[in-house]
Coordinates of C-alpha atoms in Angstrom, one line a residue:
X292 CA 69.6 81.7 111.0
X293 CA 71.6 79.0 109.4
X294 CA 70.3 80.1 105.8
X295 CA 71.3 83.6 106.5
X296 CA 74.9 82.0 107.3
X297 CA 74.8 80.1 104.0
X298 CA 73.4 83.1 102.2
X299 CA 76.4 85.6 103.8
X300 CA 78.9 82.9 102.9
X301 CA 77.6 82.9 99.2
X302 CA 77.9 86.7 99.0
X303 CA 81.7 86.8 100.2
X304 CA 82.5 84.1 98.0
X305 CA 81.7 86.3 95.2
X306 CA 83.3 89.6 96.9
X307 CA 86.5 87.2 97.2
X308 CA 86.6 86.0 93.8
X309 CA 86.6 89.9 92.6
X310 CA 89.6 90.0 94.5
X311 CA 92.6 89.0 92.2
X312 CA 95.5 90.5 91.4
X313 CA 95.4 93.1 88.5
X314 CA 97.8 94.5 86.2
X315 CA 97.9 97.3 85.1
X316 CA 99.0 100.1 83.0
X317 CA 99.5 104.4 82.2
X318 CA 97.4 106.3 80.8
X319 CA 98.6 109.1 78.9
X320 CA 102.1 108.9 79.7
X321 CA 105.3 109.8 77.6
X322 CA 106.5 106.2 78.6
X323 CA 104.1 103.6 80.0
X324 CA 104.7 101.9 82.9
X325 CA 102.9 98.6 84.4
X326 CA 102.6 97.1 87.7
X327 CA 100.6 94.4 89.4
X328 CA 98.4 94.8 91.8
X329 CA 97.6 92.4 94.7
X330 CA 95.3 92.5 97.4
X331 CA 92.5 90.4 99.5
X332 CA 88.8 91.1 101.0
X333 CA 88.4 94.6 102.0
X334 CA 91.8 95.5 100.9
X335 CA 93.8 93.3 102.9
X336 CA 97.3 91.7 102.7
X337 CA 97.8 94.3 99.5
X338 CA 100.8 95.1 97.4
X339 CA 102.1 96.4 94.0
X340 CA 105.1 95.0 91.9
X341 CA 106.3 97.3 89.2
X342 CA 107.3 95.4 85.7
X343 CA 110.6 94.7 85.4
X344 CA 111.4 95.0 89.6
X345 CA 111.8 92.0 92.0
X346 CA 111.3 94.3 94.9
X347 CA 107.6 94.3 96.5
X348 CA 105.9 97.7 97.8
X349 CA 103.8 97.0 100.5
X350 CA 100.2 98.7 100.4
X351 CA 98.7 99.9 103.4
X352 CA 94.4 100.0 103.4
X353 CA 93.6 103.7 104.3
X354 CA 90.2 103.0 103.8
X355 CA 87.5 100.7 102.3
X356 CA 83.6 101.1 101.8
X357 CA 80.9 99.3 100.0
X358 CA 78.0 101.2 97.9
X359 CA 75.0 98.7 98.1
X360 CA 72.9 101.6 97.2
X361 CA 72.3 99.9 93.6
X362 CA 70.6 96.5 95.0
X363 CA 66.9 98.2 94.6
X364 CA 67.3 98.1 91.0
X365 CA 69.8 94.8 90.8
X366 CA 72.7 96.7 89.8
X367 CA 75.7 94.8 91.9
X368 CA 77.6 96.7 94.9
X369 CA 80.3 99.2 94.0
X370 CA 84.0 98.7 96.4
X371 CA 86.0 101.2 97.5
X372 CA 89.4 101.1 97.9
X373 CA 92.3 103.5 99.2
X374 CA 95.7 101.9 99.9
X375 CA 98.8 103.9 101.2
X376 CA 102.1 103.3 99.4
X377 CA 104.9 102.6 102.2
X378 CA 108.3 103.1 101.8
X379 CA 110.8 102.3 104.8
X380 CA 108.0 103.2 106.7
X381 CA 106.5 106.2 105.1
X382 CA 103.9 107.0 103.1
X383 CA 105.1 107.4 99.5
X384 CA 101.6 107.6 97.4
X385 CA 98.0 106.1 97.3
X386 CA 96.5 104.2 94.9
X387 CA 92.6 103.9 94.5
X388 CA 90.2 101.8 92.9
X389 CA 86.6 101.1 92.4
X390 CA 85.4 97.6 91.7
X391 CA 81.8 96.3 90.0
X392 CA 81.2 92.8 89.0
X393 CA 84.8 92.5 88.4
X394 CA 84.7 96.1 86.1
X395 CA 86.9 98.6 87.1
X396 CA 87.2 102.4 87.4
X397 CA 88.7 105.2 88.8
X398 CA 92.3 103.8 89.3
X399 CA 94.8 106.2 90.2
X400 CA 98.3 106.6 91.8
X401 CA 99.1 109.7 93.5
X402 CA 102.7 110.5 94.0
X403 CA 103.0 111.7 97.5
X404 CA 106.8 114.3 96.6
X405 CA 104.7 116.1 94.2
X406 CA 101.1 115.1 94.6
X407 CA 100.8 114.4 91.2
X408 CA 98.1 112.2 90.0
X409 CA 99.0 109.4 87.5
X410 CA 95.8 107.7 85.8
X411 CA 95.8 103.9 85.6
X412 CA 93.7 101.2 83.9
X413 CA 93.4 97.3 83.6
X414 CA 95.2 95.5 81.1
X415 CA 92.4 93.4 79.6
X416 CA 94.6 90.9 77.7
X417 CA 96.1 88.6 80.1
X418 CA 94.8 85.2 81.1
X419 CA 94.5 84.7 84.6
X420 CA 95.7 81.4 86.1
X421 CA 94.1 81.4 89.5
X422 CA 98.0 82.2 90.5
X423 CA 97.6 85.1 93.8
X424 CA 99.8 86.6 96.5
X425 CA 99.3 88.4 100.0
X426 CA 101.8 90.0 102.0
X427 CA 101.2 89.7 105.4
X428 CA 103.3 90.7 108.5
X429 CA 106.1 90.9 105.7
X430 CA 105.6 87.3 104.2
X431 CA 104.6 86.8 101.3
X432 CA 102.0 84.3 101.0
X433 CA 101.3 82.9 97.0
X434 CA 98.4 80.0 96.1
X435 CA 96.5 79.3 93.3
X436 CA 92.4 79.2 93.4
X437 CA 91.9 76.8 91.0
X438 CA 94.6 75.1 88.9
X439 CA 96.9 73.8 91.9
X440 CA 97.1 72.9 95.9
X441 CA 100.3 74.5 96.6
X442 CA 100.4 77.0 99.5
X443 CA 103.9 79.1 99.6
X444 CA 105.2 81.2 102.2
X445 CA 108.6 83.3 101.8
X446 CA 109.7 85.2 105.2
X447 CA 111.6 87.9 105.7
X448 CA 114.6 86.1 106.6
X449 CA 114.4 84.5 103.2
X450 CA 113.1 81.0 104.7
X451 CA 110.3 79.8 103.0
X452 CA 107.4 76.9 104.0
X453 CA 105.7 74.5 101.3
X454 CA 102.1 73.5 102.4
X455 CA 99.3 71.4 100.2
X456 CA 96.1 72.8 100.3
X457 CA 93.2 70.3 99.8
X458 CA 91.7 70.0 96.6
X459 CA 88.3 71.2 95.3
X460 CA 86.4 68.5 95.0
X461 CA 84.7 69.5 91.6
X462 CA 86.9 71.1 89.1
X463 CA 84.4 74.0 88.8
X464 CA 84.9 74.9 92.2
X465 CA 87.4 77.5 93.4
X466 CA 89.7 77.9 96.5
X467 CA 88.8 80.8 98.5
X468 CA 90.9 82.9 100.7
X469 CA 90.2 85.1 103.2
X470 CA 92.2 87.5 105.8
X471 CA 90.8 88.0 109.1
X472 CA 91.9 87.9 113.0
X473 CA 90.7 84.1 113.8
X474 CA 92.2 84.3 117.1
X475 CA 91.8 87.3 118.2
X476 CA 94.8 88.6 119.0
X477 CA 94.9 91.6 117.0
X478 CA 97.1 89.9 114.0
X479 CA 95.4 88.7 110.7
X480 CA 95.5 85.2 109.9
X481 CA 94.6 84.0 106.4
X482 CA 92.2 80.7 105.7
X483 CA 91.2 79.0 102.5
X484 CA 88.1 77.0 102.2
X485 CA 86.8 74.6 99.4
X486 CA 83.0 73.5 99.1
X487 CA 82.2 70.2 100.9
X488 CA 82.7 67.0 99.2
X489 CA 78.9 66.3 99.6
X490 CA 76.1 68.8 97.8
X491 CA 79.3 71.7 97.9
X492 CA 76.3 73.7 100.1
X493 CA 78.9 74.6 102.6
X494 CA 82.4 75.4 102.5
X495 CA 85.0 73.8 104.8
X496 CA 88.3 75.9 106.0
X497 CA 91.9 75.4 106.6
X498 CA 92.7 78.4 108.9
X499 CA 96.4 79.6 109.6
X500 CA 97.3 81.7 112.5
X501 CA 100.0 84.0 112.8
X502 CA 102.7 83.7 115.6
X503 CA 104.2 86.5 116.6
X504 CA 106.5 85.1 118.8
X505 CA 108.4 83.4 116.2
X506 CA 106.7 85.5 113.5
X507 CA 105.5 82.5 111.6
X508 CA 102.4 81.1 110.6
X509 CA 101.2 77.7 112.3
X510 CA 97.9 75.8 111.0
X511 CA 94.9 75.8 113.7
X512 CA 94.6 72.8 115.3
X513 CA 91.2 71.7 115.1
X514 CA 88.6 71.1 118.0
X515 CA 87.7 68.3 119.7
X516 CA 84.2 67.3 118.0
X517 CA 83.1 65.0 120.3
X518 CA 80.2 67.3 121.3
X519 CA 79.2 69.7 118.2
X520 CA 77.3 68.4 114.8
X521 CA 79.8 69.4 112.5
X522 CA 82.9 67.4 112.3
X523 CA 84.9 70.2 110.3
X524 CA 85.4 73.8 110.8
X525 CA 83.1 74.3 108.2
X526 CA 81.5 77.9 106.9
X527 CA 84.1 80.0 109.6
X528 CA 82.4 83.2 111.0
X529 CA 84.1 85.2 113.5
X530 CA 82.3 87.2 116.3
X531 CA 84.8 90.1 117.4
X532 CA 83.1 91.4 120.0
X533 CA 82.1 88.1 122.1
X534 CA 85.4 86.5 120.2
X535 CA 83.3 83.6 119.5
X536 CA 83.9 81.4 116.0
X537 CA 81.1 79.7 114.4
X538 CA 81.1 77.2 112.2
X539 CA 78.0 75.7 110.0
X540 CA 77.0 73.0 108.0
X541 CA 73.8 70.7 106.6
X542 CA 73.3 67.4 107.8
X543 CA 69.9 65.9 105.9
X544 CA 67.3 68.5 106.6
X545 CA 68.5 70.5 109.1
X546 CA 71.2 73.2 109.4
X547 CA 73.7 73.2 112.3
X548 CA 75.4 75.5 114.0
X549 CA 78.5 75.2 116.6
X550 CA 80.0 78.0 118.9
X551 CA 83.6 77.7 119.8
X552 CA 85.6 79.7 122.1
X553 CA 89.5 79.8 122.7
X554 CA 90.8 78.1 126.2
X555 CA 93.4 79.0 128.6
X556 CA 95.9 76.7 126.3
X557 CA 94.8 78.7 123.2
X558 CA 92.6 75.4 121.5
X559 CA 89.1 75.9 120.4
X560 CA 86.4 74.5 122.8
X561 CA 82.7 73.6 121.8
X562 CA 80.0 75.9 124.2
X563 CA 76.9 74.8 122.4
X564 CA 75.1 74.4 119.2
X565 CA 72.0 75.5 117.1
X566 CA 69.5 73.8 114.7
X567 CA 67.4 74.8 112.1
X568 CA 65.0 72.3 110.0
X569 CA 65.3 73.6 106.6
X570 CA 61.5 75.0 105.3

């Protein structure tokens, strides 16, 4: 079980790091025109900024599919994504793109006033810095995967919140980030994990929740540990349907796995954990 975990966690660290912005660029237009395109796993937390614009257009995922179809004969899995344009509120256009092995294809933007298609391609030239944005419950959330630890997030209301990330512990190594309801409330949070400090055979995660009270997001506070085998909420896994979170890691020969629940006071409490001797 636990090197099913460790072999999941490998392949959604390398759907994640397919998931950086893109800019990009007409094709076969009177006057080009560029934008940048951000989004996160499955689509998530997406946006567009066109060149030459401060303002932000928030992209809504209308839908998102994976075509595994090709791993009989090795060829890598083909994403699927169709984002909605919004616009105070309305749908304005929808963008598409299909991703493989960090190739891309089939970008478009359909106008919605006209339902005109405009075709769209990567700019290969530019150097990416690791630099990468989500917008989230209208915040804009900006970090680096790589080069720095600094954690950024502008609200609405203009106020912003300056957090450190910890580091990679090899420079090899990159930050990951991932969008998901941790809590269970029915508003994504976003976490970013680095490997361990030890063998890097397990990742461990720094997980911030969403508030929608004061529409603000607030760092999970960590379980007590007192009672489970890993000391760190290490390789996160969420179980929406028990809303159970499970954390892994390897300690010698053996892989462990804890079960956490959310109390009445909204911590994390430990209910049991697994072990597996590695074969």
């Amino acid at each position: 079980m636990m090197k099913n975990l460790f072999l999941f966690c490998l392949i959604m660290i390398s759907v994640l790091i397919s998931a950086q912005p893109f800019t990009l660029k007409s094709v076969g237009e009177t006057k080009e025109f560029r934008l940048k395109l951000y989004y996160g796993a499955q689509g998530k937390g997406a946006f567009v900024q066109y060149s030459g614009k401060k303002e932000i257009i928030p992209l809504q995922v209308k839908s998102f599919k994976v075509d595994s179809e090709g791993r009989h004969d090795g060829q890598p899995d083909i994403n699927y994504y169709v984002w909605n344009e919004i616009i105070d509120g309305k749908i304005n256009g929808v963008y598409t793109l299909e991703i493989m092995h960090h190739s891309t294809s089939n970008i478009t933007y359909t106008r919605a006033k006209d339902n005109r298609k405009f075709m769209l391609e990567m700019v290969e030239s530019e150097k990416y810095d690791g630099s990468d944005k989500y917008l989230l419950h209208d915040a804009v959330l900006a970090f680096n995967h790589s080069y720095n630890n600094h954690f950024t997030i502008t609200y609405p209301d203009g106020k912003k919140t300056a957090i450190e990330l910890p580091s990679p512990d090899q420079p090899s190594f990159a930050r990951q980030s991932i969008i998901e309801d941790y809590n269970f409330d029915g508003y994504d949070d976003v976490a970013f994990s680095v490997p361990d400090e030890g063998m890097g055979v397990y990742r461990m995660f720094d997980i911030y929740l969403y508030n929608p009270g004061n529409k603000r997001f607030e760092k999970l506070k960590e379980p007590d540990y007192s009672q489970s085998s890993c000391s760190c909420l290490c390789d996160v896994t969420v179980d929406k349907e028990k809303k159970f979170l499970t954390t892994g890691c390897r300690g010698g020969a053996r892989w462990h796995q804890d079960l956490y629940r959310y109390g009445k006071n909204g911590h994390l409490e430990w209910i049991s954990t697994e072990e597996q001797k590695e074969e």
